[in-house]
CSV table of C-alpha atoms in Angstrom, one decimal:
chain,number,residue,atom,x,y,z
A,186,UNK,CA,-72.4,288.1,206.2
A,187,UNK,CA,-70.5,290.1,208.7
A,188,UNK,CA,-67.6,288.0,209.6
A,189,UNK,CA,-66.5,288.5,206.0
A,190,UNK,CA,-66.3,284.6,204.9
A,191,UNK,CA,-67.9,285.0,202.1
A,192,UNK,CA,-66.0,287.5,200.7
A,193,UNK,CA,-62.5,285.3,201.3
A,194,UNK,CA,-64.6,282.5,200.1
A,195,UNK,CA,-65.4,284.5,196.9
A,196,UNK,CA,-61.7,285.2,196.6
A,197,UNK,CA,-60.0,281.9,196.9
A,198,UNK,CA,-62.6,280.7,194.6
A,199,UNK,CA,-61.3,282.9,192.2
A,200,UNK,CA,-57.4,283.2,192.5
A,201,UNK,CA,-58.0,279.3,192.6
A,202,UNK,CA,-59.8,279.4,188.9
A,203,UNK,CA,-57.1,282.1,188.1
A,204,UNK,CA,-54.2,279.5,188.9
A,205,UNK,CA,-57.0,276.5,187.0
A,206,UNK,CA,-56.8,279.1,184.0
A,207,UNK,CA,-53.0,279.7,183.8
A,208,UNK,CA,-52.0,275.9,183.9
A,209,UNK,CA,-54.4,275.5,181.1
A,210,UNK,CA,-52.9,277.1,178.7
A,211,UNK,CA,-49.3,276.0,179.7
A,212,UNK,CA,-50.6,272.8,179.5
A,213,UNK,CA,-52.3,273.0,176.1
A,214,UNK,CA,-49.5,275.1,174.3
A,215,UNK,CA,-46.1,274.4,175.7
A,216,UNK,CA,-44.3,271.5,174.0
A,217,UNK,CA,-41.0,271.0,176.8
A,218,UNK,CA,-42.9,268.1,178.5
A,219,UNK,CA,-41.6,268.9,181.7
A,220,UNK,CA,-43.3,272.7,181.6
A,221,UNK,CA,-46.4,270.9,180.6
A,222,UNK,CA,-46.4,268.5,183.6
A,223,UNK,CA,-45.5,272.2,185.8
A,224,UNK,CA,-48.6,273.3,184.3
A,225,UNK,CA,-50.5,270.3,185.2
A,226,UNK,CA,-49.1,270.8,189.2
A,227,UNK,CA,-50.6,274.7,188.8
A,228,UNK,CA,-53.9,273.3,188.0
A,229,UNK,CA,-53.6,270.7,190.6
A,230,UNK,CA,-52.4,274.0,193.0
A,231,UNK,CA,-55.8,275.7,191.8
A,232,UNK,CA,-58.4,272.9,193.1
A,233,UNK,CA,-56.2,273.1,196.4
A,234,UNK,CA,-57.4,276.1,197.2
A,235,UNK,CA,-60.8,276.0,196.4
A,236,UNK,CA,-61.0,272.8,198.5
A,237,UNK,CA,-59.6,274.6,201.7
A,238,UNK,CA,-61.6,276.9,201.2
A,239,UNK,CA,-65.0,275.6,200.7
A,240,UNK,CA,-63.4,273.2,203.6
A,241,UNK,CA,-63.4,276.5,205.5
A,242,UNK,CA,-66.8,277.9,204.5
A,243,UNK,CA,-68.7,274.8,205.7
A,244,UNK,CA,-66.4,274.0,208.7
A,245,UNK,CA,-65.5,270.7,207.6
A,246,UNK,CA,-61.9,269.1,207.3
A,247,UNK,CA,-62.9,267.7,204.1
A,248,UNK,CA,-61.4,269.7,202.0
A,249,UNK,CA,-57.8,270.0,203.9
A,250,UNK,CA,-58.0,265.9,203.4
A,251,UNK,CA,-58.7,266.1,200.1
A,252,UNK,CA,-55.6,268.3,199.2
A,253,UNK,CA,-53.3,266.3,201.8
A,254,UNK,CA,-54.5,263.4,199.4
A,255,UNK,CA,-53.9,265.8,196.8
A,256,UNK,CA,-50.5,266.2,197.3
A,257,UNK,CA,-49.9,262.2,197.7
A,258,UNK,CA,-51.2,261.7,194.5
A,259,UNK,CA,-49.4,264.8,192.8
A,260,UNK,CA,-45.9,262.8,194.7
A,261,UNK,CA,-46.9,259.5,192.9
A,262,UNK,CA,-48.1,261.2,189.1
A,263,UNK,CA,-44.2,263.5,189.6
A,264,UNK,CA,-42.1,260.4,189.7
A,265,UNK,CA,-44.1,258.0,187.3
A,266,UNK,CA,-44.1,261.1,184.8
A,267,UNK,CA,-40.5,262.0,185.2
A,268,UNK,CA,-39.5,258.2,185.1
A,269,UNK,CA,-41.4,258.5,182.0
A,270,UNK,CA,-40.0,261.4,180.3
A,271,UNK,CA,-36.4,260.5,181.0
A,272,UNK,CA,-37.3,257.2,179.5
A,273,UNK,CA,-38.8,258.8,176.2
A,274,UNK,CA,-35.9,261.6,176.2
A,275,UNK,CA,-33.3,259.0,175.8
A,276,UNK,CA,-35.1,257.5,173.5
A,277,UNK,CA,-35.3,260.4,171.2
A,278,UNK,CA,-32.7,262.8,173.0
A,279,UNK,CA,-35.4,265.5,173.1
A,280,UNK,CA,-37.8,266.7,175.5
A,281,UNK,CA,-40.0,268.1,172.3
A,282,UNK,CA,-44.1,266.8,172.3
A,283,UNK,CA,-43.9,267.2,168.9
A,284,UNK,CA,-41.8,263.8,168.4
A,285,UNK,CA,-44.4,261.9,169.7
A,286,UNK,CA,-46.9,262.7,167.8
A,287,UNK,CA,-47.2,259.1,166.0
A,288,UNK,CA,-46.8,257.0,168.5
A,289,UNK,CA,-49.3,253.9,167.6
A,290,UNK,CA,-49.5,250.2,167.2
A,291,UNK,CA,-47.4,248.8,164.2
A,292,UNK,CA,-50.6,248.1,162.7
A,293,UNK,CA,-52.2,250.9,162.4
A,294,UNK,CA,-51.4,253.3,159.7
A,295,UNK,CA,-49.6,256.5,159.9
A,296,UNK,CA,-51.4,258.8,161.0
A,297,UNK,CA,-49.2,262.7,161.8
A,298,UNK,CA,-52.2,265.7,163.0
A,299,UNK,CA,-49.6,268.3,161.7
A,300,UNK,CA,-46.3,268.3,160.5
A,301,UNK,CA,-43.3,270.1,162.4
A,302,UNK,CA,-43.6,273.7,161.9
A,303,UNK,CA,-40.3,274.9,159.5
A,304,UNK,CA,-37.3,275.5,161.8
A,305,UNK,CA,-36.3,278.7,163.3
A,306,UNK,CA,-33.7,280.7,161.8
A,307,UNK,CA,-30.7,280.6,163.7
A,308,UNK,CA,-29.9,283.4,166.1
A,309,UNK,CA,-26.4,284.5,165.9
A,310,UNK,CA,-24.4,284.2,168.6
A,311,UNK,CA,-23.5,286.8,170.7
A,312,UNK,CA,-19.7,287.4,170.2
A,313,UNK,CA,-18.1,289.3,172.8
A,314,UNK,CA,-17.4,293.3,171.8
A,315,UNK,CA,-14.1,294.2,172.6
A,316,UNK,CA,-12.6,297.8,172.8
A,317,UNK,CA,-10.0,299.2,171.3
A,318,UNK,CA,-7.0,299.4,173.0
A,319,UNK,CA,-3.1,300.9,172.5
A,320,UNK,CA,-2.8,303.6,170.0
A,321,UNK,CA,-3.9,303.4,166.3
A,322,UNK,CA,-1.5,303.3,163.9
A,323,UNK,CA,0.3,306.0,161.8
A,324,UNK,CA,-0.2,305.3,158.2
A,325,UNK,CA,0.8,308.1,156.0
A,326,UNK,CA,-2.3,309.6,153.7
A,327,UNK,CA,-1.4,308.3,150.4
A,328,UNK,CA,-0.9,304.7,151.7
A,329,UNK,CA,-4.4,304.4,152.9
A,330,UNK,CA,-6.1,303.6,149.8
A,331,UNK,CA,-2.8,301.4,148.3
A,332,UNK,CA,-0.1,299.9,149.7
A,333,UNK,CA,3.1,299.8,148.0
A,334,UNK,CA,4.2,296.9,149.9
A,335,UNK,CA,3.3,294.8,153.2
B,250,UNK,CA,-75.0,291.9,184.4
B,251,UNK,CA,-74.3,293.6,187.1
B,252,UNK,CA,-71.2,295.8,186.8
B,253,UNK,CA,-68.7,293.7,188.8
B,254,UNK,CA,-69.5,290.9,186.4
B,255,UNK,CA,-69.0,293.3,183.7
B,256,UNK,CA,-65.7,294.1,185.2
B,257,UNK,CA,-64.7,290.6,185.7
B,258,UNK,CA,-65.3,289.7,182.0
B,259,UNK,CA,-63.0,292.5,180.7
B,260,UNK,CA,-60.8,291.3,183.1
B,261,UNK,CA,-60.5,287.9,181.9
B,262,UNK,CA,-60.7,288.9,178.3
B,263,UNK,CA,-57.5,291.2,179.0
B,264,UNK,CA,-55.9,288.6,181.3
B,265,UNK,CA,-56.2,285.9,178.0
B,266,UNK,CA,-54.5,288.7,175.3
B,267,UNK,CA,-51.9,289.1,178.2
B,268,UNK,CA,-51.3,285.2,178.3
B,269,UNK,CA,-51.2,284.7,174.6
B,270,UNK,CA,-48.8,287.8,174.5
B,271,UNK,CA,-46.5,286.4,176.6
B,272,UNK,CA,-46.6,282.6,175.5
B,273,UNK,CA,-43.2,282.1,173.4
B,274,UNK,CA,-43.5,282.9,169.4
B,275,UNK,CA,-41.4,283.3,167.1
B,276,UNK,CA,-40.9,286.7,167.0
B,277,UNK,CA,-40.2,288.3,170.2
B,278,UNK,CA,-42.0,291.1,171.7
B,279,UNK,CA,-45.2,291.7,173.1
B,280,UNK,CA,-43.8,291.2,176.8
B,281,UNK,CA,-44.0,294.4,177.8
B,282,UNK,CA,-47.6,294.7,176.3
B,283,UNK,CA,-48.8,291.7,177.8
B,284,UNK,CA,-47.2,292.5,181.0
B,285,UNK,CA,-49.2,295.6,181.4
B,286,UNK,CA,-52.5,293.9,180.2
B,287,UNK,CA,-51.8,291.3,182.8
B,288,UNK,CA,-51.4,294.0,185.6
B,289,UNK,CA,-54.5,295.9,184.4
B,290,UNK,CA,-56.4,292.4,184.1
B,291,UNK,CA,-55.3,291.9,188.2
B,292,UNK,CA,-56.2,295.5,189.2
B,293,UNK,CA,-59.6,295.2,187.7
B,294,UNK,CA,-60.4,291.2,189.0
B,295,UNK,CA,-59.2,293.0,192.7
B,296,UNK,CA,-61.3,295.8,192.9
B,297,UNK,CA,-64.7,293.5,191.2
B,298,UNK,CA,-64.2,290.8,194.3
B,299,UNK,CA,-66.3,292.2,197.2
B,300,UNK,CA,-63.6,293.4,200.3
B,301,UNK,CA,-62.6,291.5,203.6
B,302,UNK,CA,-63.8,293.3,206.6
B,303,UNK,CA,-60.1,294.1,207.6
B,304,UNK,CA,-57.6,296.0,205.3
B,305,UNK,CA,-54.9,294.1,206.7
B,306,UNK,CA,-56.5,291.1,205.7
B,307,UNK,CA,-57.6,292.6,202.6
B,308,UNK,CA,-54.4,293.9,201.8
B,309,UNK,CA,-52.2,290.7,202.6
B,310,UNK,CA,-54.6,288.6,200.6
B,311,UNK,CA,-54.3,291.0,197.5
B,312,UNK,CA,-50.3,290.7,197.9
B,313,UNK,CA,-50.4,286.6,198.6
B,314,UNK,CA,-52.8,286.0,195.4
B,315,UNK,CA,-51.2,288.4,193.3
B,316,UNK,CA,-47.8,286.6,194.3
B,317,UNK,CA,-49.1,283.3,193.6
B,318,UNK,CA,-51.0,284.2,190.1
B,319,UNK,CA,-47.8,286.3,188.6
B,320,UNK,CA,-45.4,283.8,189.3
B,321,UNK,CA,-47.8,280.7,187.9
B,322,UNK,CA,-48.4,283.0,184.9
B,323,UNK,CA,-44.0,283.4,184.5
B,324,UNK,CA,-43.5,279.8,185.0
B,325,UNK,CA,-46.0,278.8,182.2
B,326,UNK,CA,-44.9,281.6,179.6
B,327,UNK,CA,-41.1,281.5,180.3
B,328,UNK,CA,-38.8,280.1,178.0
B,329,UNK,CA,-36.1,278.7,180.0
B,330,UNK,CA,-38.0,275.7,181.8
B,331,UNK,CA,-35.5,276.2,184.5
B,332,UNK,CA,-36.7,279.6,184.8
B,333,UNK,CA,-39.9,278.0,184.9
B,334,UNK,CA,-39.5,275.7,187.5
B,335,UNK,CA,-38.0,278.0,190.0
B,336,UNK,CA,-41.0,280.9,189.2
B,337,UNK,CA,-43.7,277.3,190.2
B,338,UNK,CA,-41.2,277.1,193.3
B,339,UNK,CA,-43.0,280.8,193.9
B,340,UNK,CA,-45.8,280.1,193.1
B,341,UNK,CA,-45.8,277.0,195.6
B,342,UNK,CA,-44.8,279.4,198.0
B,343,UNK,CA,-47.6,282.1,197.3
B,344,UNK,CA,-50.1,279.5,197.6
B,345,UNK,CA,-48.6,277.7,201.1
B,346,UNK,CA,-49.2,281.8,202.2
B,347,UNK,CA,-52.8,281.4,200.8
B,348,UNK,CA,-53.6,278.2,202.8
B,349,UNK,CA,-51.8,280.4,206.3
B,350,UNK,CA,-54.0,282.9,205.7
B,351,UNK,CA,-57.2,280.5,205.8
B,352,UNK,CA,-56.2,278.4,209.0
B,353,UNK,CA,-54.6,275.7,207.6
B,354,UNK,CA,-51.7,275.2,208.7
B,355,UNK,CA,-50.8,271.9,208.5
B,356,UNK,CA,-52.0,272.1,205.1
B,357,UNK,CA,-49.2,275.3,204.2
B,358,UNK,CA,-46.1,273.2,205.7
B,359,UNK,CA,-46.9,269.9,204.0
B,360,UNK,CA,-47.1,272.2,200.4
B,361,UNK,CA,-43.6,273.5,201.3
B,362,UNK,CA,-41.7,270.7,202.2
B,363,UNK,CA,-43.3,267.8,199.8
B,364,UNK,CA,-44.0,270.4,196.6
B,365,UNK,CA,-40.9,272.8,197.0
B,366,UNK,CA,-38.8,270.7,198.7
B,367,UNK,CA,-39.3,267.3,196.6
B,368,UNK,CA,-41.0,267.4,193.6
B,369,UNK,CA,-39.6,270.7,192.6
B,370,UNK,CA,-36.2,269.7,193.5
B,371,UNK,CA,-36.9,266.2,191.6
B,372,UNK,CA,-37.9,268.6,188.1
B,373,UNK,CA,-34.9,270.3,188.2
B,374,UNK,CA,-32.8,267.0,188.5
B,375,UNK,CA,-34.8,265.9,185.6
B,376,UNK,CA,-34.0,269.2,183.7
B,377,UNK,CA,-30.9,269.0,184.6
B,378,UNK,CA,-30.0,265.4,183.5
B,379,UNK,CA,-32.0,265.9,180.2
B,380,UNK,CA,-31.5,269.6,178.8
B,381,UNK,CA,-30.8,270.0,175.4
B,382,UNK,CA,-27.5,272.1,175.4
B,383,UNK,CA,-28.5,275.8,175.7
B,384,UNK,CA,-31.5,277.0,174.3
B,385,UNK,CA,-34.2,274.1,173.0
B,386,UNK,CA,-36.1,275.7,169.7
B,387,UNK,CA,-39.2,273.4,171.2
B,388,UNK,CA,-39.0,276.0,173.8
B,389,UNK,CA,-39.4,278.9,171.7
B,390,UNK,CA,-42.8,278.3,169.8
B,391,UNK,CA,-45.9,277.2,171.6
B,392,UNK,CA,-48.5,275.6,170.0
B,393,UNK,CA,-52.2,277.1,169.2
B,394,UNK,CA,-51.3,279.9,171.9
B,395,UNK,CA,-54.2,282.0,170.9
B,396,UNK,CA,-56.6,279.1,171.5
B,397,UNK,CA,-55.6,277.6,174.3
B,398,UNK,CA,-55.4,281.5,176.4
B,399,UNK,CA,-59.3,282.4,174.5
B,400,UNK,CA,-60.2,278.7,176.0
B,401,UNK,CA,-58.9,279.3,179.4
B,402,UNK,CA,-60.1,283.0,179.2
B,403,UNK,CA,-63.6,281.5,178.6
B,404,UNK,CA,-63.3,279.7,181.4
B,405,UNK,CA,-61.8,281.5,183.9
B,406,UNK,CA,-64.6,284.3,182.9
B,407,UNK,CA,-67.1,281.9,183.5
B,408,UNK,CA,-66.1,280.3,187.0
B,409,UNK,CA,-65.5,283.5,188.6
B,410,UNK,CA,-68.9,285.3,187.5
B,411,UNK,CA,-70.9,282.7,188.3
B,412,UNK,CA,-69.1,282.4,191.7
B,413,UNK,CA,-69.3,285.8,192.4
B,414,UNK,CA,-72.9,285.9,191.2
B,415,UNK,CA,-74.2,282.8,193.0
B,416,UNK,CA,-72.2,283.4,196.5
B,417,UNK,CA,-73.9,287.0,196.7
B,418,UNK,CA,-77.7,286.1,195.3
B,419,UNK,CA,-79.8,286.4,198.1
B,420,UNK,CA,-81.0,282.3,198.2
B,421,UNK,CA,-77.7,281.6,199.9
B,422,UNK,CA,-78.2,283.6,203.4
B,423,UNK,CA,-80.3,281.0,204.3
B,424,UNK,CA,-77.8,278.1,203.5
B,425,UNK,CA,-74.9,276.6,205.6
B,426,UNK,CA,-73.1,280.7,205.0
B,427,UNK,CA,-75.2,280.9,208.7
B,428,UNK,CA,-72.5,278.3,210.6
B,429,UNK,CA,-71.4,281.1,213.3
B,430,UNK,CA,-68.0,281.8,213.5
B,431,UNK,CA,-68.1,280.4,217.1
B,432,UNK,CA,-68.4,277.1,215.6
B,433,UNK,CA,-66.1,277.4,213.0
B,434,UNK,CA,-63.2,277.9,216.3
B,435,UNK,CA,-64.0,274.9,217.6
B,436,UNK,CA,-64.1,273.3,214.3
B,437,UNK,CA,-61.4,274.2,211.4
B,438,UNK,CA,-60.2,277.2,213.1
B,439,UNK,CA,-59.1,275.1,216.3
B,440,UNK,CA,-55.9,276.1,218.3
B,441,UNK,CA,-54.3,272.7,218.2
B,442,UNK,CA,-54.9,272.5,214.4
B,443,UNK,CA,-52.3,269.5,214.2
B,444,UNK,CA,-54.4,267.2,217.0
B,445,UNK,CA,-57.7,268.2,215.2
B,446,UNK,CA,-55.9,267.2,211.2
B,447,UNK,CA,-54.5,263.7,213.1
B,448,UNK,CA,-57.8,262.9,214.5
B,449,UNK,CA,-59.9,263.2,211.8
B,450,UNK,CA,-57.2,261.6,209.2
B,451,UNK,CA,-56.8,258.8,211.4
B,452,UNK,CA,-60.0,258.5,212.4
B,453,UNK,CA,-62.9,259.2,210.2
B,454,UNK,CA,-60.4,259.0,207.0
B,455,UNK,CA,-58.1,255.9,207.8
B,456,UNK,CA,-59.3,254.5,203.9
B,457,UNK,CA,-58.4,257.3,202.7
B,458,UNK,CA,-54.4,257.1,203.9
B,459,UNK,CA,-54.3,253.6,203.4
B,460,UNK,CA,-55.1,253.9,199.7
B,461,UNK,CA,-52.9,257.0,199.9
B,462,UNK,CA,-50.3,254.3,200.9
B,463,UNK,CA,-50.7,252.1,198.6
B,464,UNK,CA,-50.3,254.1,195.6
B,465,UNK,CA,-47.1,255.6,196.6
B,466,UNK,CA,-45.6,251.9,197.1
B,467,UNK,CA,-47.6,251.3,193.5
B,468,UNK,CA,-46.2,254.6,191.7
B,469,UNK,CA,-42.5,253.8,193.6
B,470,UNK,CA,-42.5,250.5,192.1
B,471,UNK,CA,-43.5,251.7,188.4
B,472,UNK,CA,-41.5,254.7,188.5
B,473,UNK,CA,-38.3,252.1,189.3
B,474,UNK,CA,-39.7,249.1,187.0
B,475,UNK,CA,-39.8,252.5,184.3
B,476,UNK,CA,-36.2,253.5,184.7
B,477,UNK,CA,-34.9,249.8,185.0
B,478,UNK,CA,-36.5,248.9,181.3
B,479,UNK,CA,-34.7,252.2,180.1
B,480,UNK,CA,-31.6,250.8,178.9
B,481,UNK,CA,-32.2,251.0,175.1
B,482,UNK,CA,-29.0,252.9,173.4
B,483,UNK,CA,-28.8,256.4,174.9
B,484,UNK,CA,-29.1,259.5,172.6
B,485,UNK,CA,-27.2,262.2,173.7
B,486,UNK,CA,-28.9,266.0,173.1
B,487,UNK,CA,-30.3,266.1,169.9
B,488,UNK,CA,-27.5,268.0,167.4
B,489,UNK,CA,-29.6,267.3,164.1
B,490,UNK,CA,-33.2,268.7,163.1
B,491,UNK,CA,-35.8,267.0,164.3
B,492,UNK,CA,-37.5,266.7,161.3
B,493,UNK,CA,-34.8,264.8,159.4
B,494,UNK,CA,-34.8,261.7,162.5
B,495,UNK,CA,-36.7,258.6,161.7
B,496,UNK,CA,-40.0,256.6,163.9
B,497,UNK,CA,-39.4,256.1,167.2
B,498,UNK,CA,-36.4,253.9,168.0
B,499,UNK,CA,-37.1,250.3,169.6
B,500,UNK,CA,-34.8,249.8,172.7
């Protein structure tokens, strides 16, 4: 081709199952539900742009449709998920997948696919350094080790 | 295997040990490392992809996609989710260039103002109203990280290879690749892209809009009906390990 649309065609194609890839694995291993439903808007970002593009390549508005529908349906699955999660955070006052692992009917037995990893080891906190300031004080030599009195 | 799909594998293979080396773990490091794998996986997909005609196009594509595909990859390997949401905001922007650059215009605008300018907005307020005080230790550990970036390494190896392969093979020439460019002005290329998008959504996809309709009056509705059964007894932010808390609590 000489008018170079199948070269951008190629390209979209490609950044688009770039984008598919990268929401993947957000989606798979993140455990903040509200990253993993930002991952699931990346994929959802992905299959835009292959649809405008193939949309493009066949000169058909198709595809531009699909991803204005797209973007309807993305509106509707953002406030039912975030109506969701802000339910199940007050529930448990945390945003972590990991709490929700046994969520099932009362009848049905326990059933846990791995148990919460050991917790972290607490970072210190990052106290403020200060620098010295005034002059240091004059203790004679033979009081540095003991001190008669205070 | 022809060397550009040689070229794209290694490229995807680094771009996965990039991913997993900049998903959260325990211990840190590895960013700078998987920063630099990521840049080499880029350089290599760039120069396997056959060029546009026109270095100016070439060139603002290259800049657009690598905008669009760094800040996806920060905004799922960040820690803050904060962070994250503002690096998607990018993203969202990258990719509204991406749809510019094709023609569609219409297209670009709506992904600003309803993706950036609503449901972005609408995760922050969630993040906002339920952040754990400073920094969550959910956020610091991912879960089978390795897997999930050789899975999606697999994948993304796969899709473009076999596009690149198939859109090149010489069976294709014959195909709809042939729709001169004339046609494509008149068609999705149009000057009055807006008239052309209202026609045919109004026209030859009314069904389409309608049921487009109706789900956001269905998904306004649950989202409300969701909130309004919410009022068990509130938790604040979680002070105690989360393995010593019981089942799930019955509002």
């Amino acid at each position: 081709m000489a008018d170079g649309e199948l070269e951008l065609l190629n390209g979209y194609l490609v950044v688009g199952a770039i984008l598919f890839g990268l929401g993947m694995v957000g989606f798979l291993s993140r455990r903040n539900m509200i990253t993993v439903f930002l991952a699931a808007e990346i994929m959802l970002q992905g299959i835009s742009l292959s649809l405008t593009a193939w949309g493009r390549y066949h000169n058909d508005f198709g595809g531009q449709m699909l991803a204005l529908l797209m973007i309807a349906v993305a509106a509707c699955e953002a406030a039912v998920a975030l109506a969701l999660v802000l339910m199940l955070y007050q529930r448990k006052g945390s945003l972590d997948l990991f709490l929700w692992q046994d969520l099932r009917e009362e009848s049905v037995p326990r059933h846990i696919d791995r148990e919460l990893p050991e917790a972290l080891p607490e970072e210190p906190p990052a106290w403020p350094r200060l620098t010295p300031a005034g002059l240091s004080p004059e203790i004679p030599p033979e009081q540095t080790g003991y001190r008669p009195h205070v | 295997m022809t060397d550009p799909h040689r070229i794209l594998l290694a490229a995807a293979v680094l771009g996965g040990m990039a991913v997993w080396l900049l998903l959260p773990r325990r211990k840190g490091g590895g960013i700078a490392l998987g920063g630099a794998l990521g840049a080499v996986s880029l350089g290599l997909t760039a120069a396997a992809l056959p060029g546009l005609a026109d270095w100016l196009a070439q060139s603002l594509f290259w800049l657009l996609g690598g905008m669009t595909v760094v800040s996806a990859a920060w905004a799922v390997t960040l820690r803050n989710p904060v962070y994250c949401a503002i690096w998607f905001g990018m993203s969202l922007l990258g990719v509204s260039g991406l749809f510019f650059f094709q023609g569609a215009q219409f297209l670009a605008v709506a992904t600003v103002v309803v993706y950036a300018g609503a449901i972005l907005v609408m995760f922050l307020f969630i993040l906002m109203l339920a952040s754990a005080s400073g920094r969550a230790r959910y956020d610091r550990v991912s879960l089978e990280g390795l897997l999930s970036a050789a899975c999606a390494a697999f994948l993304v190896g796969v899709l473009s290879i076999a596009v690149t392969g198939s859109l090149h093979s010489p069976k294709l020439d014959s195909s709809s690749a042939g729709i001169p460019q004339a046609q494509r002005q008149q068609g999705v290329l149009a000057a009055e892209h807006t008239k052309q998008i209202g026609r045919q959504l109004f026209g030859r996809y009314l069904v389409a809009v309608e049921v487009a309709g109706t789900l956001l009056l269905a998904a306004l509705v649950g989202a409300a009906v969701i909130v309004g059964h919410a009022r068990g007894p509130l938790v604040g932010p979680r002070a105690t390990d989360p393995e010593t808390a019981g089942g799930p609590r019955h509002g």
